[in-house]
Short mmCIF file of C-alpha atoms in Angstrom, two decimals:
data_model
loop_
_atom_site.label_atom_id
_atom_site.label_comp_id
_atom_site.label_asym_id
_atom_site.label_seq_id
_atom_site.Cartn_x
_atom_site.Cartn_y
_atom_site.Cartn_z
CA MET A 1 42.76 -28.88 -32.94
CA ARG A 2 44.27 -31.55 -35.13
CA LEU A 3 41.09 -33.33 -37.09
CA LEU A 4 40.89 -36.79 -38.14
CA ILE A 5 38.09 -37.79 -40.96
CA LEU A 6 37.48 -41.30 -40.86
CA GLY A 7 35.67 -42.59 -43.47
CA THR A 8 36.07 -40.38 -47.12
CA GLY A 9 32.69 -41.23 -49.16
CA GLY A 10 30.52 -38.13 -50.42
CA MET A 11 29.57 -36.40 -47.03
CA ALA A 12 33.23 -36.87 -45.68
CA ASN A 13 33.44 -33.93 -48.56
CA GLN A 14 31.70 -31.96 -46.44
CA HIS A 15 33.27 -32.27 -43.14
CA ALA A 16 36.89 -31.68 -45.16
CA LYS A 17 35.66 -28.06 -46.22
CA ASN A 18 33.67 -26.70 -42.93
CA PHE A 19 36.31 -27.64 -40.22
CA ALA A 20 39.42 -26.73 -42.69
CA ALA A 21 37.68 -22.91 -43.44
CA ILE A 22 37.76 -22.49 -39.79
CA ASP A 23 40.56 -20.50 -37.93
CA GLY A 24 43.01 -22.95 -35.94
CA VAL A 25 41.82 -26.48 -37.19
CA SER A 26 43.87 -28.82 -39.29
CA VAL A 27 42.64 -31.67 -41.09
CA VAL A 28 45.82 -33.72 -40.51
CA GLY A 29 44.53 -37.31 -41.58
CA GLY A 30 41.95 -39.58 -43.47
CA VAL A 31 40.95 -43.17 -42.89
CA ASP A 32 39.29 -45.39 -45.36
CA VAL A 33 39.48 -49.28 -46.30
CA VAL A 34 39.01 -48.39 -49.68
CA PRO A 35 42.75 -47.06 -51.05
CA GLU A 36 41.82 -45.23 -54.03
CA ARG A 37 39.01 -43.28 -52.81
CA LEU A 38 41.32 -42.31 -49.86
CA ALA A 39 44.07 -41.09 -52.03
CA ALA A 40 41.97 -39.01 -53.86
CA PHE A 41 40.23 -37.08 -51.04
CA CYS A 42 43.47 -36.62 -49.28
CA ALA A 43 44.77 -34.76 -52.30
CA GLU A 44 41.46 -33.14 -52.92
CA HIS A 45 41.46 -31.51 -49.29
CA THR A 46 45.40 -31.03 -49.31
CA ILE A 47 45.48 -33.74 -46.04
CA GLU A 48 48.89 -35.15 -45.07
CA LYS A 49 48.33 -38.36 -43.70
CA GLN A 50 46.44 -41.33 -44.77
CA PHE A 51 45.73 -44.51 -43.20
CA SER A 52 43.65 -47.74 -43.83
CA SER A 53 42.13 -48.30 -40.58
CA LEU A 54 41.33 -46.33 -37.55
CA ASP A 55 43.99 -48.65 -35.77
CA GLU A 56 46.65 -47.20 -37.83
CA ALA A 57 45.61 -43.94 -37.09
CA LEU A 58 45.30 -44.29 -33.53
CA ALA A 59 48.53 -46.06 -33.53
CA TRP A 60 50.12 -42.97 -34.47
CA GLY A 61 47.68 -40.65 -32.25
CA GLU A 62 49.04 -37.11 -33.56
CA PHE A 63 45.13 -35.77 -33.31
CA ASP A 64 42.43 -34.11 -30.63
CA ALA A 65 39.31 -34.72 -32.33
CA VAL A 66 37.69 -37.56 -35.07
CA ALA A 67 35.15 -36.64 -37.68
CA ASN A 68 33.13 -39.94 -37.83
CA VAL A 69 31.90 -40.37 -41.66
CA THR A 70 31.50 -43.75 -41.88
CA PRO A 71 28.09 -46.33 -42.81
CA ASP A 72 25.89 -46.61 -40.20
CA ARG A 73 26.89 -49.40 -38.79
CA ILE A 74 30.46 -48.73 -38.15
CA HIS A 75 29.37 -45.58 -35.88
CA TYR A 76 29.34 -47.64 -32.79
CA PRO A 77 32.89 -49.82 -33.31
CA THR A 78 34.72 -46.75 -34.53
CA THR A 79 33.36 -44.02 -32.10
CA MET A 80 33.95 -46.51 -29.09
CA GLN A 81 37.74 -47.16 -29.86
CA ALA A 82 38.10 -43.09 -30.58
CA ILE A 83 36.64 -42.48 -27.00
CA ALA A 84 38.54 -45.34 -25.20
CA ALA A 85 41.70 -43.59 -27.19
CA GLY A 86 40.39 -40.27 -25.37
CA LYS A 87 39.45 -38.21 -28.67
CA HIS A 88 36.68 -36.04 -28.88
CA VAL A 89 34.15 -37.37 -31.21
CA PHE A 90 32.00 -35.48 -34.20
CA CYS A 91 30.01 -38.43 -35.16
CA GLU A 92 27.44 -38.19 -38.54
CA LYS A 93 23.84 -39.34 -37.80
CA PRO A 94 22.43 -41.47 -37.10
CA LEU A 95 24.75 -41.90 -33.73
CA ALA A 96 23.88 -46.18 -34.19
CA THR A 97 21.55 -48.17 -35.53
CA ASP A 98 19.61 -48.79 -32.60
CA ALA A 99 19.10 -46.66 -29.13
CA LYS A 100 20.60 -49.59 -26.96
CA LEU A 101 23.84 -48.93 -29.04
CA ALA A 102 23.27 -45.10 -29.16
CA LEU A 103 23.02 -45.17 -25.40
CA GLU A 104 26.31 -46.93 -24.71
CA MET A 105 27.44 -44.12 -26.87
CA THR A 106 26.34 -41.78 -24.80
CA GLU A 107 27.55 -43.16 -21.51
CA ALA A 108 30.91 -43.60 -22.74
CA ILE A 109 31.38 -40.02 -23.88
CA GLU A 110 29.86 -38.32 -21.18
CA ALA A 111 32.26 -40.61 -18.66
CA SER A 112 35.23 -40.10 -20.72
CA GLY A 113 34.78 -36.12 -20.40
CA LYS A 114 35.32 -35.67 -24.05
CA VAL A 115 33.12 -33.78 -26.65
CA GLY A 116 30.89 -35.83 -28.43
CA MET A 117 28.53 -34.33 -30.74
CA VAL A 118 26.21 -35.45 -34.14
CA ASN A 119 25.80 -33.90 -37.06
CA PHE A 120 22.12 -32.68 -37.57
CA THR A 121 22.55 -30.84 -40.61
CA TYR A 122 19.36 -29.34 -40.97
CA ARG A 123 20.25 -27.36 -37.20
CA ASN A 124 22.26 -25.24 -39.52
CA SER A 125 19.06 -23.85 -40.82
CA PRO A 126 18.57 -20.10 -39.31
CA ALA A 127 14.51 -20.17 -39.81
CA LEU A 128 14.77 -23.13 -37.55
CA GLN A 129 16.77 -22.01 -34.79
CA LYS A 130 14.73 -18.51 -34.93
CA GLY A 131 11.64 -20.18 -35.09
CA ARG A 132 12.30 -22.45 -32.27
CA GLN A 133 13.05 -19.15 -30.21
CA MET A 134 10.10 -17.64 -30.80
CA VAL A 135 7.90 -20.96 -29.70
CA LEU A 136 9.74 -21.05 -26.71
CA ALA A 137 9.20 -17.62 -26.29
CA GLY A 138 5.24 -17.77 -26.47
CA ASP A 139 4.73 -15.92 -29.66
CA ILE A 140 2.08 -18.89 -30.85
CA GLY A 141 0.82 -19.73 -27.05
CA ALA A 142 0.58 -23.25 -26.23
CA VAL A 143 1.01 -25.73 -29.35
CA ARG A 144 -1.60 -27.65 -29.98
CA HIS A 145 -0.52 -29.46 -33.47
CA VAL A 146 2.25 -29.74 -35.59
CA GLU A 147 2.86 -31.06 -39.18
CA ALA A 148 6.41 -32.05 -40.41
CA THR A 149 7.60 -33.00 -44.03
CA HIS A 150 10.98 -34.12 -44.99
CA LEU A 151 11.25 -34.78 -49.06
CA GLN A 152 13.52 -35.94 -51.18
CA SER A 153 12.96 -37.31 -54.92
CA TRP A 154 16.29 -38.99 -55.67
CA LEU A 155 14.26 -42.60 -56.15
CA VAL A 156 12.05 -40.53 -59.24
CA SER A 157 14.38 -38.20 -60.13
CA LYS A 158 18.49 -38.39 -61.93
CA ALA A 159 19.13 -35.06 -60.14
CA TRP A 160 21.71 -36.74 -57.83
CA GLY A 161 22.61 -39.63 -60.39
CA ASP A 162 21.44 -42.98 -60.93
CA TRP A 163 20.71 -44.62 -57.79
CA LYS A 164 20.38 -47.65 -59.59
CA SER A 165 23.74 -47.92 -60.50
CA GLU A 166 25.79 -45.93 -57.63
CA SER A 167 26.62 -48.05 -54.64
CA LYS A 168 26.62 -44.52 -52.37
CA TRP A 169 22.93 -44.65 -52.88
CA LEU A 170 21.84 -48.77 -53.24
CA TRP A 171 23.38 -48.97 -49.53
CA ARG A 172 20.74 -46.92 -48.19
CA LEU A 173 18.27 -48.95 -49.78
CA SER A 174 19.50 -52.69 -48.33
CA LYS A 175 19.18 -53.69 -44.55
CA LYS A 176 22.29 -56.07 -45.29
CA HIS A 177 24.30 -53.60 -45.79
CA GLY A 178 23.11 -51.47 -42.70
CA SER A 179 20.40 -49.35 -43.77
CA ASN A 180 17.58 -48.37 -41.91
CA GLY A 181 16.02 -46.69 -45.00
CA ALA A 182 13.89 -43.19 -44.83
CA LEU A 183 13.55 -43.50 -41.55
CA GLY A 184 17.10 -43.93 -40.31
CA ASP A 185 18.50 -41.63 -43.06
CA ILE A 186 16.15 -38.36 -43.16
CA GLY A 187 13.57 -39.60 -40.23
CA ILE A 188 16.23 -38.98 -37.85
CA HIS A 189 16.67 -35.25 -39.57
CA ILE A 190 12.82 -34.49 -39.42
CA VAL A 191 12.13 -35.95 -36.05
CA ASP A 192 15.04 -33.82 -34.44
CA PHE A 193 13.89 -31.11 -36.82
CA THR A 194 9.94 -31.04 -35.19
CA SER A 195 10.76 -31.62 -31.66
CA TYR A 196 13.38 -29.03 -31.80
CA GLY A 197 11.63 -26.52 -33.91
CA ALA A 198 8.77 -26.89 -31.68
CA GLY A 199 10.62 -27.21 -28.69
CA LEU A 200 8.81 -30.71 -27.53
CA ASP A 201 9.61 -34.19 -27.26
CA VAL A 202 7.49 -36.98 -28.77
CA ALA A 203 5.90 -38.84 -26.17
CA HIS A 204 4.29 -41.81 -28.43
CA VAL A 205 4.32 -42.89 -32.03
CA PHE A 206 1.96 -44.84 -34.09
CA ALA A 207 4.06 -45.37 -37.64
CA ARG A 208 3.77 -47.05 -41.07
CA LEU A 209 6.64 -48.11 -43.06
CA LYS A 210 6.41 -48.49 -46.58
CA THR A 211 8.86 -50.51 -49.02
CA PHE A 212 8.08 -50.07 -52.88
CA ASP A 213 9.34 -52.39 -55.77
CA LYS A 214 11.79 -50.42 -57.46
CA ALA A 215 13.54 -53.40 -59.42
CA PRO A 216 11.24 -56.45 -60.72
CA PRO A 217 10.92 -59.06 -60.19
CA GLU A 218 13.33 -59.49 -57.18
CA ASN A 219 13.67 -56.00 -55.80
CA ARG A 220 17.08 -56.45 -56.16
CA ILE A 221 20.30 -55.24 -57.52
CA GLY A 222 23.43 -56.91 -57.82
CA GLU A 223 24.32 -57.88 -53.94
CA TYR A 224 22.03 -55.07 -53.05
CA ASP A 225 18.40 -56.34 -51.76
CA LEU A 226 16.16 -53.09 -51.91
CA ASP A 227 14.11 -54.08 -48.78
CA ALA A 228 14.57 -50.94 -46.33
CA ASN A 229 11.71 -48.56 -46.52
CA ASP A 230 11.36 -46.26 -48.76
CA SER A 231 8.59 -43.64 -47.09
CA PHE A 232 7.24 -43.42 -43.68
CA THR A 233 4.14 -41.39 -41.86
CA MET A 234 3.60 -41.54 -38.15
CA ASN A 235 1.32 -40.03 -35.79
CA VAL A 236 2.98 -38.88 -32.80
CA ASP A 237 1.65 -37.54 -29.06
CA PHE A 238 4.29 -34.71 -27.83
CA SER A 239 5.47 -34.23 -24.43
CA ASN A 240 2.74 -31.27 -23.65
CA GLY A 241 -0.28 -33.22 -25.17
CA ALA A 242 -0.10 -31.57 -28.52
CA VAL A 243 -0.47 -34.24 -31.67
CA GLY A 244 0.95 -33.98 -34.78
CA THR A 245 2.33 -35.94 -37.88
CA ILE A 246 5.72 -36.39 -39.24
CA GLN A 247 6.48 -38.01 -42.42
CA ALA A 248 9.15 -38.28 -45.34
CA THR A 249 9.88 -39.89 -48.47
CA ARG A 250 12.71 -40.25 -51.06
CA THR A 251 9.76 -40.67 -53.72
CA ALA A 252 8.71 -36.92 -54.03
CA PRO A 253 8.84 -35.73 -57.41
CA GLY A 254 9.49 -31.83 -57.37
CA GLN A 255 11.54 -31.99 -53.78
CA PHE A 256 15.08 -32.26 -54.18
CA ASP A 257 15.15 -31.57 -50.42
CA GLN A 258 12.56 -29.54 -48.83
CA LEU A 259 12.00 -29.78 -44.85
CA ARG A 260 8.84 -28.44 -43.76
CA LEU A 261 7.37 -27.67 -39.82
CA ARG A 262 4.36 -25.84 -39.28
CA VAL A 263 3.59 -25.59 -35.78
CA TYR A 264 0.10 -24.53 -34.56
CA GLY A 265 -0.60 -22.82 -31.05
CA ASP A 266 -3.79 -21.08 -28.79
CA LYS A 267 -2.21 -18.06 -30.01
CA GLY A 268 -0.84 -18.53 -33.22
CA ALA A 269 1.64 -20.09 -35.97
CA ILE A 270 4.85 -20.59 -37.03
CA GLU A 271 6.08 -22.05 -40.33
CA MET A 272 9.89 -23.44 -41.11
CA ILE A 273 11.30 -24.46 -44.19
CA TYR A 274 14.42 -25.54 -45.39
CA ASP A 275 14.54 -26.12 -48.99
CA THR A 276 17.37 -27.43 -50.42
CA GLY A 277 19.92 -25.12 -48.70
CA VAL A 278 17.92 -21.92 -48.61
CA SER A 279 15.68 -21.22 -45.39
CA SER A 280 12.34 -19.30 -44.85
CA LEU A 281 10.28 -18.68 -42.23
CA ARG A 282 7.05 -17.04 -41.58
CA ALA A 283 4.32 -16.96 -38.96
CA CYS A 284 0.48 -15.80 -38.43
CA ILE A 285 0.64 -14.34 -35.10
CA GLY A 286 -1.04 -11.59 -33.12
CA ALA A 287 -3.88 -9.63 -34.76
CA ASP A 288 -3.29 -11.51 -37.89
CA VAL A 289 -4.85 -14.39 -36.41
CA ASP A 290 -7.76 -12.89 -37.14
CA THR A 291 -7.63 -12.86 -40.59
CA ALA A 292 -5.28 -15.47 -41.61
CA THR A 293 -2.32 -13.72 -42.86
CA TRP A 294 0.80 -14.69 -42.65
CA ARG A 295 3.91 -12.35 -42.77
CA ASP A 296 7.83 -13.45 -43.04
CA ILE A 297 10.05 -13.40 -40.11
CA ALA A 298 13.70 -12.16 -40.50
CA PHE A 299 16.74 -13.95 -39.10
CA GLU A 300 20.32 -13.69 -38.92
CA PRO A 301 23.19 -16.66 -40.15
CA VAL A 302 23.48 -19.13 -36.77
CA GLU A 303 26.94 -21.07 -36.14
CA THR A 304 27.05 -24.35 -38.43
CA ASN A 305 27.47 -27.84 -36.33
CA TYR A 306 31.08 -27.93 -37.52
CA GLN A 307 31.57 -24.50 -36.03
CA ARG A 308 29.82 -25.66 -32.68
CA PHE A 309 31.96 -28.55 -32.32
CA VAL A 310 35.17 -26.43 -32.44
CA ALA A 311 33.75 -24.60 -29.93
CA ALA A 312 33.22 -27.12 -27.55
CA VAL A 313 36.16 -28.86 -27.48
CA ARG A 314 37.95 -25.74 -27.06
CA ALA A 315 36.05 -24.81 -24.00
CA GLY A 316 36.01 -28.76 -22.82
CA LYS A 317 32.05 -28.47 -23.03
CA THR A 318 29.47 -30.21 -25.06
CA GLN A 319 26.95 -28.38 -26.80
CA GLU A 320 23.74 -29.49 -29.04
CA PRO A 321 23.40 -31.66 -30.80
CA SER A 322 24.78 -33.80 -28.37
CA PHE A 323 25.41 -38.17 -27.97
CA ARG A 324 22.07 -37.51 -25.72
CA ARG A 325 20.36 -36.01 -28.23
CA ALA A 326 20.76 -38.28 -30.77
CA ALA A 327 20.28 -41.27 -28.47
CA ASN A 328 16.89 -39.98 -27.57
CA ILE A 329 15.78 -39.02 -31.19
CA GLN A 330 16.84 -42.87 -32.03
CA LYS A 331 14.43 -44.53 -29.67
CA VAL A 332 11.80 -42.81 -31.49
CA LEU A 333 12.76 -44.33 -34.67
CA ASP A 334 13.36 -47.67 -33.03
CA ALA A 335 9.50 -47.16 -31.66
CA ALA A 336 8.36 -46.29 -35.08
CA GLN A 337 9.68 -49.53 -36.28
CA ARG A 338 7.65 -51.73 -33.66
CA SER A 339 4.79 -49.63 -34.16
CA ASP A 340 5.03 -50.50 -37.91
CA ARG A 341 5.87 -54.02 -37.09
CA GLU A 342 3.35 -54.66 -34.58
CA HIS A 343 0.36 -52.28 -35.30
CA LYS A 344 0.06 -50.72 -32.36
CA ASP A 345 1.12 -47.15 -30.51
CA GLU A 346 4.17 -46.98 -28.59
CA ALA A 347 5.41 -45.08 -25.89
CA ILE A 348 8.85 -43.50 -26.08
CA VAL A 349 10.65 -44.50 -23.03
#
């Protein structure tokens, strides 16, 4: 499989390394509008072809699939262009900035017969995969209550760099630069992590979004208005009648990147954690329910999204997480924004 990487910012390095490590996959080209960044990226990953636009790359055309690692608002036009050219697409999340565009992309890829998948990176957690299997197998009985958090600290820590001076962080805080804030950036991950791990769809959401003053007096740094949300909370109903909370923030000191999901059923409970690259899983089931004893659960390594995408292309059949899955998650995020704006519960339709 010959792969083109579209967009050569920070996350593109993960795509290049992971895809190049798969037997039979060749990263044959890179695309970026910033020549210096493109040249450095291609040199680092020994990529021969460099293009200043997707048009230029498609005119060359000697590739089978596109890894779309552009900023959020660029996903829609570039993915639609790649689909029209008959290419498979592996897109970074979110698939689009709203559900309407995400559904258009979904319908286009499904009509084309090509593979379209989205990089929900935390699906690579073996604890999540094993935990979901246990929930679906009925190990904790019928799900009644769910708690989920996604905690990061880069707005209150320099562990990942100084966000006040780096464009790769500042754009994530600015609506006019295409950001939907914490909701669009990490909210999409924790909603997918929660829904997937619990084996349930979100049916209703009541949300609150919060933007903090980070650069007085105007909450602005250079060209960036820091107006995108920094934290959110959601009260949700699930498709089976269970209730839960989902929350995320970029302002959690002591947490680099932690996703924690607790699923409580009428026969037991399970906790799935991904913490800065390390997965853990524990459960309270069976006789342990009477003593509130939690035990660690063993799990095996799982395929990554990158490996699943390559397998899907070779088989000619999309695997999860698909475009349609990403579009459905985007519906939840859109509903959360409406809920915050209108101060009411929103149904997911």
